[in-house]
PDB file of C-alpha atoms and ligand atoms in Angstrom:
ATOM      1  CA  UNK D   1      -0.193   0.209  -0.162  1.00  0.00           C
ATOM      2  CA  UNK D   2       1.032   3.404  -0.788  1.00  0.00           C
ATOM      3  CA  UNK D   3       1.177   6.345   1.646  1.00  0.00           C
ATOM      4  CA  UNK D   4      -0.613   8.544   1.342  1.00  0.00           C
ATOM      5  CA  UNK D   5      -0.004  11.694   2.971  1.00  0.00           C
ATOM      6  CA  UNK D   6      -2.856  13.849   3.198  1.00  0.00           C
ATOM      7  CA  UNK D   7      -4.219  11.753   5.864  1.00  0.00           C
ATOM      8  CA  UNK D   8      -4.849  12.843   9.302  1.00  0.00           C
ATOM      9  CA  UNK D   9      -1.730  12.316  11.872  1.00  0.00           C
ATOM     10  CA  UNK D  10       0.829  13.256   8.345  1.00  0.00           C
ATOM     11  CA  UNK D  11      -1.224  16.506   8.637  1.00  0.00           C
ATOM     12  CA  UNK D  12      -0.977  16.982  12.707  1.00  0.00           C
ATOM     13  CA  UNK D  13       2.699  15.954  11.167  1.00  0.00           C
ATOM     14  CA  UNK D  14       3.367  19.224   9.669  1.00  0.00           C
ATOM     15  CA  UNK D  15       1.166  20.710  12.032  1.00  0.00           C
ATOM     16  CA  UNK D  16      -1.031  21.790   8.924  1.00  0.00           C
ATOM     17  CA  UNK D  17      -4.781  21.193  12.772  1.00  0.00           C
ATOM     18  CA  UNK D  18      -3.866  20.307  15.627  1.00  0.00           C
ATOM     19  CA  UNK D  19      -2.631  17.754  18.172  1.00  0.00           C
ATOM     20  CA  UNK D  20      -3.567  17.534  21.961  1.00  0.00           C
ATOM     21  CA  UNK D  21       0.375  16.458  22.744  1.00  0.00           C
ATOM     22  CA  UNK D  22       1.420  14.749  24.970  1.00  0.00           C
ATOM     23  CA  UNK D  23       5.621  13.417  24.462  1.00  0.00           C
ATOM     24  CA  UNK D  24       7.632  14.615  21.638  1.00  0.00           C
ATOM     25  CA  UNK D  25      10.871  12.578  20.701  1.00  0.00           C
ATOM     26  CA  UNK D  26      13.690  12.951  17.539  1.00  0.00           C
ATOM     27  CA  UNK D  27      11.555  10.234  15.387  1.00  0.00           C
ATOM     28  CA  UNK D  28       7.878  10.148  17.264  1.00  0.00           C
ATOM     29  CA  UNK D  29       4.826  12.183  18.056  1.00  0.00           C
ATOM     30  CA  UNK D  30       2.218  10.906  21.026  1.00  0.00           C
ATOM     31  CA  UNK D  31      -0.863  13.072  20.925  1.00  0.00           C
ATOM     32  CA  UNK D  32      -4.771  12.060  22.639  1.00  0.00           C
ATOM     33  CA  UNK D  33      -7.380  10.089  20.650  1.00  0.00           C
ATOM     34  CA  UNK D  34      -9.093  12.335  19.368  1.00  0.00           C
ATOM     35  CA  UNK D  35     -11.883   9.434  20.657  1.00  0.00           C
ATOM     36  CA  UNK D  36     -11.301   8.257  23.880  1.00  0.00           C
ATOM     37  CA  UNK D  37     -12.476   4.773  24.470  1.00  0.00           C
ATOM     38  CA  UNK D  38     -10.987   4.803  27.161  1.00  0.00           C
ATOM     39  CA  UNK D  39     -10.130   7.164  30.433  1.00  0.00           C
ATOM     40  CA  UNK D  40      -6.558   7.097  29.179  1.00  0.00           C
ATOM     41  CA  UNK D  41      -6.384   7.359  25.224  1.00  0.00           C
ATOM     42  CA  UNK D  42      -3.666   7.990  23.866  1.00  0.00           C
ATOM     43  CA  UNK D  43      -1.574   8.131  19.833  1.00  0.00           C
ATOM     44  CA  UNK D  44       2.194   7.042  19.134  1.00  0.00           C
ATOM     45  CA  UNK D  45       2.978   7.334  15.987  1.00  0.00           C
ATOM     46  CA  UNK D  46       6.154   7.303  14.074  1.00  0.00           C
ATOM     47  CA  UNK D  47       7.025  10.739  12.860  1.00  0.00           C
ATOM     48  CA  UNK D  48       7.995   9.540   8.758  1.00  0.00           C
ATOM     49  CA  UNK D  49       5.730   7.838   6.158  1.00  0.00           C
ATOM     50  CA  UNK D  50       4.454   4.234   7.503  1.00  0.00           C
ATOM     51  CA  UNK D  51       1.127   3.327   6.750  1.00  0.00           C
ATOM     52  CA  UNK D  52       1.148   0.341   9.290  1.00  0.00           C
ATOM     53  CA  UNK D  53       3.255  -1.849  11.319  1.00  0.00           C
ATOM     54  CA  UNK D  54       3.797  -3.689   8.262  1.00  0.00           C
ATOM     55  CA  UNK D  55       6.193  -1.249   6.542  1.00  0.00           C
ATOM     56  CA  UNK D  56       7.721   0.254   9.331  1.00  0.00           C
ATOM     57  CA  UNK D  57       8.779  -3.451  10.173  1.00  0.00           C
ATOM     58  CA  UNK D  58      10.663  -3.908   7.404  1.00  0.00           C
ATOM     59  CA  UNK D  59      11.304  -0.118   6.651  1.00  0.00           C
ATOM     60  CA  UNK D  60      12.336   1.768   9.836  1.00  0.00           C
ATOM     61  CA  UNK D  61      15.355   1.949  10.782  1.00  0.00           C
ATOM     62  CA  UNK D  62      16.473   0.679  13.824  1.00  0.00           C
ATOM     63  CA  UNK D  63      16.841   4.783  15.784  1.00  0.00           C
ATOM     64  CA  UNK D  64      13.354   4.638  15.351  1.00  0.00           C
ATOM     65  CA  UNK D  65      12.215   1.719  15.610  1.00  0.00           C
ATOM     66  CA  UNK D  66      13.983   1.900  19.434  1.00  0.00           C
ATOM     67  CA  UNK D  67      12.607   5.814  19.307  1.00  0.00           C
ATOM     68  CA  UNK D  68       8.632   4.447  19.779  1.00  0.00           C
ATOM     69  CA  UNK D  69       9.189   1.515  22.378  1.00  0.00           C
ATOM     70  CA  UNK D  70      10.650   3.882  24.749  1.00  0.00           C
ATOM     71  CA  UNK D  71       7.767   6.414  23.793  1.00  0.00           C
ATOM     72  CA  UNK D  72       5.225   3.789  24.497  1.00  0.00           C
ATOM     73  CA  UNK D  73       6.730   3.295  27.634  1.00  0.00           C
ATOM     74  CA  UNK D  74       7.596   6.506  28.344  1.00  0.00           C
ATOM     75  CA  UNK D  75       3.663   7.773  27.201  1.00  0.00           C
ATOM     76  CA  UNK D  76       2.090   4.581  29.759  1.00  0.00           C
ATOM     77  CA  UNK D  77       4.814   6.750  32.522  1.00  0.00           C
ATOM     78  CA  UNK D  78       3.397  10.073  32.278  1.00  0.00           C
ATOM     79  CA  UNK D  79      -0.504   8.671  32.059  1.00  0.00           C
ATOM     80  CA  UNK D  80       0.727   7.486  35.493  1.00  0.00           C
ATOM     81  CA  UNK D  81      -0.984   3.816  34.028  1.00  0.00           C
ATOM     82  CA  UNK D  82       2.372   1.939  34.544  1.00  0.00           C
ATOM     83  CA  UNK D  83       1.248   0.298  37.624  1.00  0.00           C
ATOM     84  CA  UNK D  84      -2.802  -0.245  37.156  1.00  0.00           C
ATOM     85  CA  UNK D  85      -1.884  -1.817  33.367  1.00  0.00           C
ATOM     86  CA  UNK D  86      -2.556  -1.119  30.236  1.00  0.00           C
ATOM     87  CA  UNK D  87      -3.113  -1.828  27.138  1.00  0.00           C
ATOM     88  CA  UNK D  88      -1.202  -1.014  22.956  1.00  0.00           C
ATOM     89  CA  UNK D  89      -2.693  -2.200  19.463  1.00  0.00           C
ATOM     90  CA  UNK D  90      -1.879  -1.327  16.805  1.00  0.00           C
ATOM     91  CA  UNK D  91      -4.161  -1.767  14.100  1.00  0.00           C
ATOM     92  CA  UNK D  92      -3.340  -3.174  10.205  1.00  0.00           C
ATOM     93  CA  UNK D  93      -5.228  -3.240   7.270  1.00  0.00           C
ATOM     94  CA  UNK D  94      -8.481  -4.441   6.922  1.00  0.00           C
ATOM     95  CA  UNK D  95      -9.974  -6.725   8.523  1.00  0.00           C
ATOM     96  CA  UNK D  96      -8.099  -4.294  11.638  1.00  0.00           C
ATOM     97  CA  UNK D  97     -10.639  -1.929  10.246  1.00  0.00           C
ATOM     98  CA  UNK D  98      -7.552  -0.086  10.061  1.00  0.00           C
ATOM     99  CA  UNK D  99      -9.466   3.911   9.789  1.00  0.00           C
ATOM    100  CA  UNK D 100      -6.661   6.357   9.121  1.00  0.00           C
ATOM    101  CA  UNK D 101      -3.351   4.673   7.110  1.00  0.00           C
ATOM    102  CA  UNK D 102      -0.475   6.196   9.350  1.00  0.00           C
ATOM    103  CA  UNK D 103       1.277   3.815  11.550  1.00  0.00           C
ATOM    104  CA  UNK D 104      -0.147   4.291  15.079  1.00  0.00           C
ATOM    105  CA  UNK D 105      -0.326   2.625  18.175  1.00  0.00           C
ATOM    106  CA  UNK D 106      -3.243   3.706  20.310  1.00  0.00           C
ATOM    107  CA  UNK D 107      -2.280   3.580  24.761  1.00  0.00           C
ATOM    108  CA  UNK D 108      -5.081   2.658  26.985  1.00  0.00           C
ATOM    109  CA  UNK D 109      -5.814   2.413  30.131  1.00  0.00           C
ATOM    110  CA  UNK D 110      -6.767   4.182  32.947  1.00  0.00           C
ATOM    111  CA  UNK D 111      -9.658   1.607  33.814  1.00  0.00           C
ATOM    112  CA  UNK D 112     -10.619  -2.340  33.290  1.00  0.00           C
ATOM    113  CA  UNK D 113     -10.441  -2.226  30.243  1.00  0.00           C
ATOM    114  CA  UNK D 114     -12.294  -5.752  29.439  1.00  0.00           C
ATOM    115  CA  UNK D 115     -11.320  -8.620  27.926  1.00  0.00           C
ATOM    116  CA  UNK D 116      -9.433  -8.445  24.851  1.00  0.00           C
ATOM    117  CA  UNK D 117     -10.451  -9.540  22.128  1.00  0.00           C
ATOM    118  CA  UNK D 118     -14.714  -9.511  21.522  1.00  0.00           C
ATOM    119  CA  UNK D 119     -15.292 -10.233  18.076  1.00  0.00           C
ATOM    120  CA  UNK D 120     -19.199  -8.888  15.419  1.00  0.00           C
ATOM    121  CA  UNK D 121     -21.464 -11.077  14.385  1.00  0.00           C
TER     122      UNK D 121
HETATM  123  P1  LIG I 201      -7.640   2.944  14.188  1.00  0.00           P
HETATM  124  O1  LIG I 201      -8.493   2.548  13.875  1.00  0.00           O
HETATM  125  O2  LIG I 201      -6.246   1.616  14.730  1.00  0.00           O
HETATM  126  O3  LIG I 201      -6.481   3.448  12.239  1.00  0.00           O
HETATM  127  O4  LIG I 201      -7.442   4.532  14.513  1.00  0.00           O
HETATM  128  C1  LIG I 201      -7.606   5.540  14.500  1.00  0.00           C
HETATM  129  C2  LIG I 201      -8.074   6.569  15.332  1.00  0.00           C
HETATM  130  O5  LIG I 201      -7.479   8.127  15.090  1.00  0.00           O
HETATM  131  C3  LIG I 201      -9.240   6.588  16.088  1.00  0.00           C
HETATM  132  O6  LIG I 201      -9.099   6.104  17.084  1.00  0.00           O
HETATM  133  C4  LIG I 201     -10.056   8.177  15.939  1.00  0.00           C
HETATM  134  O7  LIG I 201     -10.412   8.574  17.136  1.00  0.00           O
HETATM  135  C5  LIG I 201      -8.383   8.794  16.169  1.00  0.00           C
HETATM  136  N1  LIG I 201      -7.997  10.488  15.200  1.00  0.00           N
HETATM  137  C6  LIG I 201      -8.638  10.712  13.619  1.00  0.00           C
HETATM  138  N2  LIG I 201      -8.157  12.345  14.164  1.00  0.00           N
HETATM  139  C7  LIG I 201      -8.268  12.507  15.051  1.00  0.00           C
HETATM  140  C8  LIG I 201      -7.905  13.467  15.259  1.00  0.00           C
HETATM  141  N3  LIG I 201      -7.321  15.274  13.979  1.00  0.00           N
HETATM  142  N4  LIG I 201      -6.791  13.487  16.062  1.00  0.00           N
HETATM  143  C9  LIG I 201      -6.172  12.898  17.210  1.00  0.00           C
HETATM  144  N5  LIG I 201      -7.292  11.347  17.311  1.00  0.00           N
HETATM  145  C10 LIG I 201      -7.300  11.555  15.298  1.00  0.00           C
END
């Protein structure tokens, strides 16, 4: 899948639309989800142009990977959910119902998140 530079997260990265920033590093950006599904719902994205984990895992540099993983842990600590627990999810493609075609990790916590997965009937 080719990267669409007009996706909403690309616009956030270019400063064309605002975000509620939590953390910014050399290679990553974290901001609150506009439609939170739980008490704390933050998105962590790479600054590079990656559609999903599929091409990030294949094309990204080690520095980008390290930065993203460290950012995920740092965001959880900043939210204060490291002791109570949290869930990290990333959707890739059709079956996962990925909406925004720029790699993002959902960091969710702050309450009991229920079962890991509930399939639609
Ligand atoms: P996904 O279904 O994994 O692609 O999730 C996309 C997420 O992006 C959803 O949780 C949306 O609420 C969130 N989202 C969409 N637009 C924005 C925005 N402008 N700022 C913050 N989060 C957004």
